């Protein structure tokens, strides 16, 4: 049994020279919220909370950790992570209804779950991917976050770093989208994979029309081509009328929602974000269900190093053939915290045999980006 002595939150912001552009807005900085759980033996576990949007989200979630979750966690006796995950959800369920803050609350619980799993695995002296029954310590990756404004430069940078799969942000008008897809196809070989992400930027009609125009680019998937909360019938209509596999999942936030879409066979790829909902406790069982349903599990993640490491461990645990999302934009909040994850085997993600997530984050290397909250 583990007894929790302390819970801390840390907010970081890395300013971006070139903002990350999506169909619904821009990111002018890369935020990161880390949580650190310390037990009575001074062992620690680290987690990360999704906090990309809106731009004030990071500070708010850290304050929620400090004011809502710290009083619940301190002196808690943990038997296992899954029971603690369920307890935190039950404890805050009425608050989520009363405040209308189910998203931020779920995100905080997800980050805490990652940290608790990290702490437990460290005490057991086993890496999480192995504890979860994973069999792969080398995982395929793809370059994400490719913007509409400097596409060729980003593709060449990704190729230089041994990426073999690439995802372009679309939804900026047919002329811009087509031009960028043509640029990418000229830069990469037929053996490389190319995907698009509309970030929910189209309605059903425009999604069908646009995807039909994009078929000639031999796309591996088209992601979030309509609003994530669209009725199943709308998703089914899109699937019926295009010839590109559909992907979504980062904005599905409960097991029932995922199950409905799994049963419908609408999506060829599902992409839960374990720092946004579920942590390991929610996503590990879900990912196995996804794979058993002949759907590819490809975890979504766009944040700092801890969440990316966690996503890699979860992907290994799924035992499927999915691919790990890696933001191609420069971000020390990611690169400075992942150790040898990308340097040891270029073009792949490497998971070590060190216990837990496999690292102790080098916070000194990013202290210039620390924000008071």
PDB file of N, CA and C in Angstrom, residues 146 148 151-152 155-156 168-170 174-189 194-196 213-214 216-219:
ATOM      1  N   UNK A 146       2.190  19.695 -38.703  1.00  0.00           N
ATOM      2  CA  UNK A 146       2.700  20.331 -39.923  1.00  0.00           C
ATOM      3  C   UNK A 146       1.722  21.429 -40.342  1.00  0.00           C
ATOM      4  N   UNK A 148       0.123  24.996 -42.306  1.00  0.00           N
ATOM      5  CA  UNK A 148      -0.152  25.374 -43.693  1.00  0.00           C
ATOM      6  C   UNK A 148       0.797  26.428 -44.248  1.00  0.00           C
ATOM      7  N   UNK A 151       5.077  24.582 -44.822  1.00  0.00           N
ATOM      8  CA  UNK A 151       4.950  23.137 -44.984  1.00  0.00           C
ATOM      9  C   UNK A 151       6.228  22.484 -45.512  1.00  0.00           C
ATOM     10  N   UNK A 152       6.780  23.026 -46.571  1.00  0.00           N
ATOM     11  CA  UNK A 152       7.960  22.398 -47.177  1.00  0.00           C
ATOM     12  C   UNK A 152       9.133  22.369 -46.211  1.00  0.00           C
ATOM     13  N   UNK A 155       8.480  19.602 -43.629  1.00  0.00           N
ATOM     14  CA  UNK A 155       8.633  18.268 -44.201  1.00  0.00           C
ATOM     15  C   UNK A 155      10.111  17.911 -44.357  1.00  0.00           C
ATOM     16  N   UNK A 156      10.898  18.845 -44.847  1.00  0.00           N
ATOM     17  CA  UNK A 156      12.331  18.584 -45.014  1.00  0.00           C
ATOM     18  C   UNK A 156      13.011  18.356 -43.671  1.00  0.00           C
ATOM     19  N   UNK A 168      -0.584  16.465 -42.124  1.00  0.00           N
ATOM     20  CA  UNK A 168      -0.750  17.881 -42.457  1.00  0.00           C
ATOM     21  C   UNK A 168      -2.046  18.423 -41.877  1.00  0.00           C
ATOM     22  N   UNK A 169      -1.989  19.617 -41.311  1.00  0.00           N
ATOM     23  CA  UNK A 169      -3.195  20.313 -40.889  1.00  0.00           C
ATOM     24  C   UNK A 169      -3.860  20.933 -42.113  1.00  0.00           C
ATOM     25  N   UNK A 170      -5.151  20.656 -42.283  1.00  0.00           N
ATOM     26  CA  UNK A 170      -5.917  21.190 -43.406  1.00  0.00           C
ATOM     27  C   UNK A 170      -7.127  21.945 -42.877  1.00  0.00           C
ATOM     28  N   UNK A 174      -9.451  25.241 -50.167  1.00  0.00           N
ATOM     29  CA  UNK A 174      -9.014  24.185 -51.077  1.00  0.00           C
ATOM     30  C   UNK A 174      -7.695  24.520 -51.747  1.00  0.00           C
ATOM     31  N   UNK A 175      -7.497  25.761 -52.134  1.00  0.00           N
ATOM     32  CA  UNK A 175      -6.258  26.129 -52.825  1.00  0.00           C
ATOM     33  C   UNK A 175      -5.041  25.888 -51.931  1.00  0.00           C
ATOM     34  N   UNK A 176      -5.116  26.340 -50.677  1.00  0.00           N
ATOM     35  CA  UNK A 176      -4.002  26.154 -49.742  1.00  0.00           C
ATOM     36  C   UNK A 176      -3.773  24.678 -49.433  1.00  0.00           C
ATOM     37  N   UNK A 177      -4.848  23.958 -49.151  1.00  0.00           N
ATOM     38  CA  UNK A 177      -4.723  22.547 -48.790  1.00  0.00           C
ATOM     39  C   UNK A 177      -4.132  21.719 -49.932  1.00  0.00           C
ATOM     40  N   UNK A 178      -4.628  21.931 -51.144  1.00  0.00           N
ATOM     41  CA  UNK A 178      -4.130  21.187 -52.300  1.00  0.00           C
ATOM     42  C   UNK A 178      -2.659  21.516 -52.554  1.00  0.00           C
ATOM     43  N   UNK A 179      -2.325  22.793 -52.479  1.00  0.00           N
ATOM     44  CA  UNK A 179      -0.937  23.192 -52.705  1.00  0.00           C
ATOM     45  C   UNK A 179      -0.004  22.504 -51.719  1.00  0.00           C
ATOM     46  N   UNK A 180      -0.391  22.475 -50.435  1.00  0.00           N
ATOM     47  CA  UNK A 180       0.465  21.854 -49.422  1.00  0.00           C
ATOM     48  C   UNK A 180       0.568  20.346 -49.601  1.00  0.00           C
ATOM     49  N   UNK A 181      -0.512  19.710 -49.991  1.00  0.00           N
ATOM     50  CA  UNK A 181      -0.458  18.270 -50.245  1.00  0.00           C
ATOM     51  C   UNK A 181       0.436  17.967 -51.445  1.00  0.00           C
ATOM     52  N   UNK A 182       0.385  18.811 -52.454  1.00  0.00           N
ATOM     53  CA  UNK A 182       1.261  18.629 -53.612  1.00  0.00           C
ATOM     54  C   UNK A 182       2.730  18.816 -53.220  1.00  0.00           C
ATOM     55  N   UNK A 183       2.996  19.810 -52.381  1.00  0.00           N
ATOM     56  CA  UNK A 183       4.369  20.045 -51.904  1.00  0.00           C
ATOM     57  C   UNK A 183       4.897  18.817 -51.174  1.00  0.00           C
ATOM     58  N   UNK A 184       4.068  18.276 -50.291  1.00  0.00           N
ATOM     59  CA  UNK A 184       4.510  17.122 -49.498  1.00  0.00           C
ATOM     60  C   UNK A 184       4.756  15.914 -50.386  1.00  0.00           C
ATOM     61  N   UNK A 185       3.834  15.632 -51.293  1.00  0.00           N
ATOM     62  CA  UNK A 185       3.985  14.460 -52.152  1.00  0.00           C
ATOM     63  C   UNK A 185       5.226  14.561 -53.050  1.00  0.00           C
ATOM     64  N   UNK A 186       5.639  15.778 -53.392  1.00  0.00           N
ATOM     65  CA  UNK A 186       6.860  15.951 -54.175  1.00  0.00           C
ATOM     66  C   UNK A 186       8.108  15.697 -53.333  1.00  0.00           C
ATOM     67  N   UNK A 187       7.990  15.901 -52.019  1.00  0.00           N
ATOM     68  CA  UNK A 187       9.140  15.754 -51.120  1.00  0.00           C
ATOM     69  C   UNK A 187       9.335  14.331 -50.626  1.00  0.00           C
ATOM     70  N   UNK A 188       8.245  13.564 -50.537  1.00  0.00           N
ATOM     71  CA  UNK A 188       8.325  12.234 -49.935  1.00  0.00           C
ATOM     72  C   UNK A 188       8.147  11.156 -50.995  1.00  0.00           C
ATOM     73  N   UNK A 189       8.510   9.930 -50.643  1.00  0.00           N
ATOM     74  CA  UNK A 189       8.395   8.820 -51.582  1.00  0.00           C
ATOM     75  C   UNK A 189       7.046   8.130 -51.432  1.00  0.00           C
ATOM     76  N   UNK A 194       1.044   9.544 -45.640  1.00  0.00           N
ATOM     77  CA  UNK A 194       0.583  10.931 -45.533  1.00  0.00           C
ATOM     78  C   UNK A 194      -0.845  10.941 -45.012  1.00  0.00           C
ATOM     79  N   UNK A 195      -1.083  11.730 -43.965  1.00  0.00           N
ATOM     80  CA  UNK A 195      -2.399  11.864 -43.368  1.00  0.00           C
ATOM     81  C   UNK A 195      -2.791  13.338 -43.325  1.00  0.00           C
ATOM     82  N   UNK A 196      -4.086  13.610 -43.126  1.00  0.00           N
ATOM     83  CA  UNK A 196      -4.554  14.984 -42.939  1.00  0.00           C
ATOM     84  C   UNK A 196      -5.380  15.068 -41.665  1.00  0.00           C
ATOM     85  N   UNK A 213     -11.715  15.428 -53.225  1.00  0.00           N
ATOM     86  CA  UNK A 213     -10.646  16.119 -53.940  1.00  0.00           C
ATOM     87  C   UNK A 213      -9.261  15.615 -53.527  1.00  0.00           C
ATOM     88  N   UNK A 214      -9.166  15.124 -52.298  1.00  0.00           N
ATOM     89  CA  UNK A 214      -7.867  14.727 -51.752  1.00  0.00           C
ATOM     90  C   UNK A 214      -7.498  13.270 -52.040  1.00  0.00           C
ATOM     91  N   UNK A 216      -6.606  11.659 -54.569  1.00  0.00           N
ATOM     92  CA  UNK A 216      -5.473  11.435 -55.462  1.00  0.00           C
ATOM     93  C   UNK A 216      -4.125  11.458 -54.741  1.00  0.00           C
ATOM     94  N   UNK A 217      -4.125  11.913 -53.469  1.00  0.00           N
ATOM     95  CA  UNK A 217      -2.870  11.994 -52.731  1.00  0.00           C
ATOM     96  C   UNK A 217      -2.574  10.737 -51.916  1.00  0.00           C
ATOM     97  N   UNK A 218      -3.425   9.718 -52.062  1.00  0.00           N
ATOM     98  CA  UNK A 218      -3.186   8.418 -51.416  1.00  0.00           C
ATOM     99  C   UNK A 218      -2.985   8.590 -49.910  1.00  0.00           C
ATOM    100  N   UNK A 219      -4.009   9.089 -49.238  1.00  0.00           N
ATOM    101  CA  UNK A 219      -3.930   9.403 -47.812  1.00  0.00           C
ATOM    102  C   UNK A 219      -4.203   8.178 -46.955  1.00  0.00           C
TER     103      UNK A 219
END
